[in-house]
Amino acid sequence: MSRLLPLNFDLSGKVAFVSGAASGIGEATAQAFGQAGAWVAVSDINEDGGLRTVHTIQNAGGEAIFFKCDVANPKSIENTMGDIVKNMGRIDFAFNNAGIEGESQSVVDCTEENWQRTMDINLRGVWLCMKHQIPIMLKNESGAIVNCSSIAGLGGFVNMPAYVASKHGVIGLTKTAALELATKNIRINSICPGVIQTPMIDRLVHGDSNELKRLVQMEPMARVGRPEEIASAVLWLCSDHSSFVTGHSLVVDGGCKAN
Ligand code: NAP
C-alpha cells in the first residue's frame, strides 16, 4: 500500500467511484476512500492493476469491487454506472480521474489522432461520467463529484496542446455542472495537481533524471508531490467539511502556480 497520510474522514456507508484507479493518483485516492470506510467502485481500463487496488483496499479492512471501464467509450461508461448501482445501490462520490498525457507534440505537429484520443479520455470521458453519475445522485438528492484537471488546466505547457486544452476544458465543464446542480445538494469541483510522482510522470521524463530535475525546479517546495497528497484533497472535497465549496478548482501543487 502506498504511504497514506492519517485521514480523519468518516465516509462509512457511502459509495465512492474512482476512474483510473489502477495506478498513481486514482489508486491512492481509491485506497484513501477505503480507509475512510466508503465502499469503493474501483474502475480502470487496466484490469490487473484495478484488481490489485481492490485487494489492497480489502487487505486493509476496506470494501471494494472492480468495474472495468474505458472512459473513451461512451457505452462502457453507461454500463459501468449501471453496474455500480446494481451492485452497490447508489453513487455518493465520484472522482473522475482517468487521464492520459498524450503524445508530446507542438501545436503545429499535433496529429488529429493524438488530439482526439486525448480529448476523448480527458474531457469527453469526464463529461460522460458526470452525465451518468448526476441522475443517480439526483435520486438520492446528494452527491459530490471531483474532476481531475491539472496545473496544465491553468496555463500553457509547451508541446502538450491537446493535454492542456483538455484540462482547461475540465475546469469550465466542472463550473458549468456545479452551477446547474448548486441547489440540488450535489457539489462539483475540480482538482489541479502539480507534478505528482506517478507512472505518468515516469513516462513524461523517459527515465531521464535531468528531465525530472527540471520538473522539480518548477516546484517551490523543491520536490514532487505524492499521490496521497492529492487523495487527501479529493476526500476533503467529497466530505461535508467542504459543504459550501462548489465550482472550485483546487490547486494542490506545492506552490507551483504561485509563481
Ligand atoms: P497514471 O499513473 O498513468 O494513472 C492513470 C490511470 O488511468 C492508469 O491506470 C491508466 O491505465 C488509466 N486509464 C488510461 N486511459 C484510460 C481509459 N481510457 N479509461 C479508463 N482508465 C484509463 O496517471 P496519474 O499521474 O495518476 O494521473 C491521474 C490523473 O491525474 C490524470 O487525469 C492526469 O492528467 C492527472 N494529473 C496528473 C499529474 C501528475 O503529475 N502525475 C499532474 C496533474 C494532473 P493504463 O496504465 O492501462 O493506461
Coordinates of C-alpha atoms and ligand atoms in Angstrom, one line a residue:
M1 CA 0.0 0.0 0.0
S2 CA 1.2 3.5 -0.7
R3 CA 2.2 5.6 2.2
L4 CA -1.1 7.2 3.4
L5 CA -1.5 10.3 5.5
P6 CA -3.7 9.8 8.6
L7 CA -7.2 10.6 7.5
N8 CA -10.0 11.7 9.8
F9 CA -12.8 11.5 7.3
D10 CA -15.6 9.1 8.2
L11 CA -17.3 8.1 4.9
S12 CA -18.8 4.8 6.1
G13 CA -22.0 3.8 4.4
K14 CA -21.0 5.9 1.3
V15 CA -20.2 4.6 -2.2
A16 CA -17.2 6.2 -4.0
F17 CA -16.4 5.7 -7.7
V18 CA -12.8 6.3 -8.8
S19 CA -11.7 6.1 -12.5
G20 CA -8.1 5.4 -13.4
A21 CA -7.9 3.7 -10.0
A22 CA -5.3 1.1 -11.1
S23 CA -2.4 3.5 -10.8
G24 CA -1.0 6.7 -9.4
I25 CA -3.4 9.3 -8.1
G26 CA -6.5 7.2 -8.7
E27 CA -5.0 4.2 -6.9
A28 CA -4.1 6.4 -3.9
T29 CA -7.5 8.0 -3.8
A30 CA -9.3 4.7 -4.0
Q31 CA -7.2 3.5 -1.1
A32 CA -8.0 6.6 0.9
F33 CA -11.7 6.2 0.3
G34 CA -11.5 2.6 1.5
Q35 CA -9.5 3.7 4.6
A36 CA -12.3 6.3 5.3
G37 CA -14.9 3.5 5.3
A38 CA -16.5 4.0 1.9
W39 CA -17.4 1.2 -0.4
V40 CA -15.1 1.8 -3.4
A41 CA -16.0 1.2 -7.0
V42 CA -12.5 0.8 -8.4
S43 CA -12.6 1.5 -12.1
D44 CA -9.9 1.4 -14.8
I45 CA -9.2 0.1 -18.3
N46 CA -6.4 -1.9 -16.7
E47 CA -8.0 -4.9 -15.1
D48 CA -4.8 -6.4 -13.4
G49 CA -4.0 -3.0 -11.8
G50 CA -7.6 -2.4 -10.8
L51 CA -7.8 -5.8 -9.1
R52 CA -4.6 -5.0 -7.3
T53 CA -6.1 -1.9 -5.9
V54 CA -9.2 -3.8 -4.8
H55 CA -7.0 -6.4 -3.0
T56 CA -5.0 -3.6 -1.3
I57 CA -8.2 -2.0 0.0
Q58 CA -9.6 -5.3 1.2
N59 CA -6.4 -6.3 2.9
A60 CA -6.6 -3.1 4.8
G61 CA -10.1 -4.0 6.0
G62 CA -12.0 -1.9 3.4
E63 CA -14.6 -2.9 0.8
A64 CA -14.2 -2.6 -2.9
I65 CA -15.3 -4.0 -6.2
F66 CA -13.5 -3.7 -9.6
F67 CA -15.5 -2.3 -12.6
K68 CA -13.7 -2.4 -15.9
C69 CA -14.4 0.8 -17.8
D70 CA -12.8 2.6 -20.8
V71 CA -13.7 6.2 -20.4
A72 CA -13.0 6.7 -24.1
N73 CA -16.0 4.5 -24.8
P74 CA -19.5 6.1 -24.1
K75 CA -21.2 2.7 -23.8
S76 CA -18.6 1.4 -21.4
I77 CA -19.2 4.4 -19.1
E78 CA -23.0 4.0 -19.2
N79 CA -22.8 0.2 -18.5
T80 CA -20.3 0.8 -15.6
M81 CA -22.5 3.4 -13.8
G82 CA -25.5 1.0 -14.2
D83 CA -23.5 -1.9 -12.9
I84 CA -22.3 0.1 -9.8
V85 CA -26.0 0.9 -9.0
K86 CA -26.9 -2.8 -9.4
N87 CA -24.1 -3.8 -7.1
M88 CA -23.9 -1.0 -4.6
G89 CA -27.3 0.7 -5.0
R90 CA -26.0 4.3 -5.3
I91 CA -23.1 6.6 -6.0
D92 CA -22.3 9.2 -3.4
F93 CA -18.9 10.4 -4.6
A94 CA -17.1 10.3 -7.9
F95 CA -13.5 11.1 -8.7
N96 CA -13.4 11.3 -12.5
N97 CA -9.6 10.9 -12.7
A98 CA -8.7 8.7 -15.6
G99 CA -6.4 10.6 -18.0
I100 CA -3.5 10.3 -20.4
E101 CA -0.7 12.7 -21.2
G102 CA -1.0 12.0 -24.9
E103 CA 1.9 12.4 -27.3
S104 CA 4.4 15.2 -26.8
Q105 CA 3.8 17.3 -30.0
S106 CA 3.8 21.0 -30.8
V107 CA 0.6 22.8 -31.8
V108 CA 1.8 22.5 -35.4
D109 CA 2.8 18.9 -35.2
C110 CA -0.1 17.6 -33.1
T111 CA -1.9 14.9 -35.0
E112 CA -5.6 14.7 -35.2
E113 CA -5.4 11.2 -33.7
N114 CA -3.4 12.5 -30.7
W115 CA -5.8 15.4 -30.2
Q116 CA -8.9 13.2 -30.5
R117 CA -7.7 10.4 -28.2
T118 CA -6.6 12.9 -25.5
M119 CA -9.9 14.8 -25.7
D120 CA -11.9 11.6 -25.7
I121 CA -10.3 10.3 -22.5
N122 CA -9.5 13.5 -20.6
L123 CA -12.5 15.7 -21.4
R124 CA -15.3 13.8 -23.1
G125 CA -14.8 11.0 -20.6
V126 CA -15.3 13.4 -17.7
W127 CA -18.4 14.8 -19.3
L128 CA -19.9 11.4 -20.0
C129 CA -19.1 10.1 -16.5
M130 CA -21.0 13.1 -15.0
K131 CA -23.8 12.7 -17.5
H132 CA -24.5 9.2 -16.0
Q133 CA -23.5 10.0 -12.4
I134 CA -25.6 13.1 -11.8
P135 CA -29.0 11.4 -12.4
I136 CA -28.0 8.6 -10.0
M137 CA -27.0 11.3 -7.4
L138 CA -30.2 13.2 -8.0
K139 CA -32.3 10.2 -7.0
N140 CA -30.6 10.3 -3.6
E141 CA -30.7 14.1 -3.5
S142 CA -27.0 14.3 -2.6
G143 CA -23.5 13.7 -4.0
A144 CA -20.1 15.2 -4.6
I145 CA -18.0 14.9 -7.8
V146 CA -14.4 15.8 -8.2
N147 CA -13.0 16.0 -11.7
C148 CA -9.3 15.7 -12.3
S149 CA -7.8 18.8 -14.1
S150 CA -4.1 19.8 -13.6
I151 CA -2.0 22.9 -13.3
A152 CA -2.0 22.4 -17.1
G153 CA -5.6 23.5 -16.9
L154 CA -4.5 26.9 -15.7
G155 CA -1.7 27.8 -18.1
G156 CA 0.1 26.6 -21.2
F157 CA 2.7 23.8 -21.4
V158 CA 5.0 23.6 -24.5
N159 CA 4.4 20.6 -26.7
M160 CA 1.2 19.5 -24.8
P161 CA -1.6 21.3 -26.7
A162 CA -4.2 18.6 -26.5
Y163 CA -3.5 17.8 -22.9
V164 CA -3.6 21.5 -21.9
A165 CA -6.8 22.1 -23.8
S166 CA -8.4 19.1 -22.3
K167 CA -7.5 20.1 -18.7
H168 CA -8.7 23.7 -19.3
G169 CA -11.9 22.2 -20.6
V170 CA -12.4 20.1 -17.4
I171 CA -12.4 23.3 -15.3
G172 CA -15.0 25.0 -17.5
L173 CA -17.1 21.9 -17.6
T174 CA -16.9 21.5 -13.8
K175 CA -18.0 25.1 -13.2
T176 CA -21.0 24.7 -15.5
A177 CA -22.1 21.4 -13.9
A178 CA -21.6 22.9 -10.4
L179 CA -23.9 25.9 -11.3
E180 CA -26.6 23.5 -12.8
L181 CA -26.6 21.4 -9.6
A182 CA -26.0 24.1 -7.0
T183 CA -29.4 23.9 -5.5
K184 CA -29.6 20.1 -5.6
N185 CA -27.2 19.2 -2.9
I186 CA -24.7 18.0 -5.4
R187 CA -21.3 19.7 -5.3
I188 CA -18.9 19.5 -8.3
N189 CA -15.3 20.6 -8.1
S190 CA -12.1 20.0 -9.9
I191 CA -8.6 19.4 -8.6
C192 CA -5.4 20.7 -10.2
P193 CA -2.4 18.7 -9.2
G194 CA 1.1 19.9 -9.7
V195 CA 3.9 17.4 -10.5
I196 CA 3.0 14.2 -8.7
Q197 CA 5.2 11.1 -8.7
T198 CA 3.2 8.6 -10.7
P199 CA 3.8 6.4 -13.7
M200 CA 2.5 9.3 -15.9
I201 CA 5.5 11.4 -14.8
D202 CA 7.9 8.5 -15.2
R203 CA 6.7 8.3 -18.9
L204 CA 6.9 12.0 -19.4
V205 CA 10.6 12.2 -18.2
H206 CA 11.5 8.9 -20.0
G207 CA 13.7 7.9 -17.1
D208 CA 15.9 11.0 -17.7
S209 CA 17.0 12.3 -14.3
N210 CA 17.7 15.8 -15.8
E211 CA 14.2 16.0 -17.0
L212 CA 12.9 15.1 -13.6
K213 CA 15.2 17.7 -12.0
R214 CA 13.7 20.3 -14.4
L215 CA 10.2 19.4 -13.2
V216 CA 11.3 19.6 -9.6
Q217 CA 12.8 23.1 -10.3
M218 CA 9.2 24.2 -11.2
E219 CA 8.1 23.3 -7.7
P220 CA 8.8 26.0 -5.0
M221 CA 8.8 23.1 -2.4
A222 CA 11.7 21.6 -4.4
R223 CA 10.1 18.2 -4.6
V224 CA 7.3 16.5 -6.5
G225 CA 4.1 15.7 -4.8
R226 CA 2.9 12.3 -3.6
P227 CA -0.4 10.7 -4.9
E228 CA -1.7 10.6 -1.3
E229 CA -1.4 14.4 -1.1
I230 CA -4.0 14.6 -3.9
A231 CA -6.1 11.9 -2.4
S232 CA -6.4 13.9 0.9
A233 CA -7.7 16.9 -1.0
V234 CA -10.2 14.8 -3.0
L235 CA -11.6 13.3 0.1
W236 CA -11.9 16.8 1.7
L237 CA -13.8 18.0 -1.4
C238 CA -16.2 15.0 -1.1
S239 CA -16.7 15.3 2.6
D240 CA -19.1 17.5 4.5
H241 CA -16.0 19.6 5.6
S242 CA -16.3 21.3 2.2
S243 CA -20.1 21.7 2.3
F244 CA -20.0 25.3 0.9
V245 CA -17.5 24.6 -1.8
T246 CA -18.7 24.0 -5.4
G247 CA -17.4 25.0 -8.8
H248 CA -14.0 25.4 -7.4
S249 CA -10.6 24.4 -8.9
L250 CA -8.4 23.3 -6.0
V251 CA -4.7 23.7 -6.8
V252 CA -2.5 21.2 -5.0
D253 CA 0.9 21.9 -6.4
G254 CA 3.4 22.7 -3.8
G255 CA 3.1 26.4 -4.7
C256 CA 4.0 26.0 -8.4
K257 CA 1.2 28.3 -9.7
A258 CA 2.0 30.9 -7.0
N259 CA 5.0 31.8 -9.2
Ligands
NAP1 P1 -1.3 7.2 -14.3 O1 -0.4 6.7 -13.1 O2 -0.9 6.9 -15.7 O3 -2.8 6.6 -14.0 C1 -3.8 6.8 -14.9 C2 -4.7 5.6 -14.9 O4 -5.8 5.8 -15.8 C3 -4.0 4.3 -15.4 O5 -4.3 3.2 -14.6 C4 -4.5 4.1 -16.8 O6 -4.5 2.8 -17.3 C5 -5.9 4.6 -16.7 N1 -6.5 5.0 -18.0 C6 -5.9 5.4 -19.1 N2 -6.8 5.5 -20.1 C7 -8.0 5.1 -19.6 C8 -9.2 4.9 -20.2 N3 -9.5 5.2 -21.5 N4 -10.3 4.5 -19.4 C9 -10.0 4.2 -18.1 N5 -8.8 4.3 -17.5 C10 -7.8 4.8 -18.2 O7 -1.5 8.7 -14.1 P2 -1.7 9.7 -12.9 O8 -0.5 10.6 -12.9 O9 -2.1 9.0 -11.7 O10 -2.9 10.6 -13.5 C11 -4.2 10.6 -13.0 C12 -4.9 11.9 -13.4 O11 -4.2 13.0 -12.8 C13 -4.9 12.2 -14.9 O12 -6.1 12.8 -15.3 C14 -3.8 13.2 -15.0 O13 -3.9 14.0 -16.2 C15 -3.9 14.0 -13.8 N6 -2.7 14.7 -13.4 C16 -1.5 14.1 -13.1 C17 -0.4 14.8 -12.7 C18 0.9 14.1 -12.4 O14 1.9 14.9 -12.2 N7 1.0 12.8 -12.2 C19 -0.5 16.2 -12.6 C20 -1.7 16.8 -12.9 C21 -2.8 16.1 -13.3 P3 -3.2 2.3 -18.2 O15 -2.0 2.5 -17.3 O16 -3.5 1.0 -18.6 O17 -3.1 3.3 -19.3

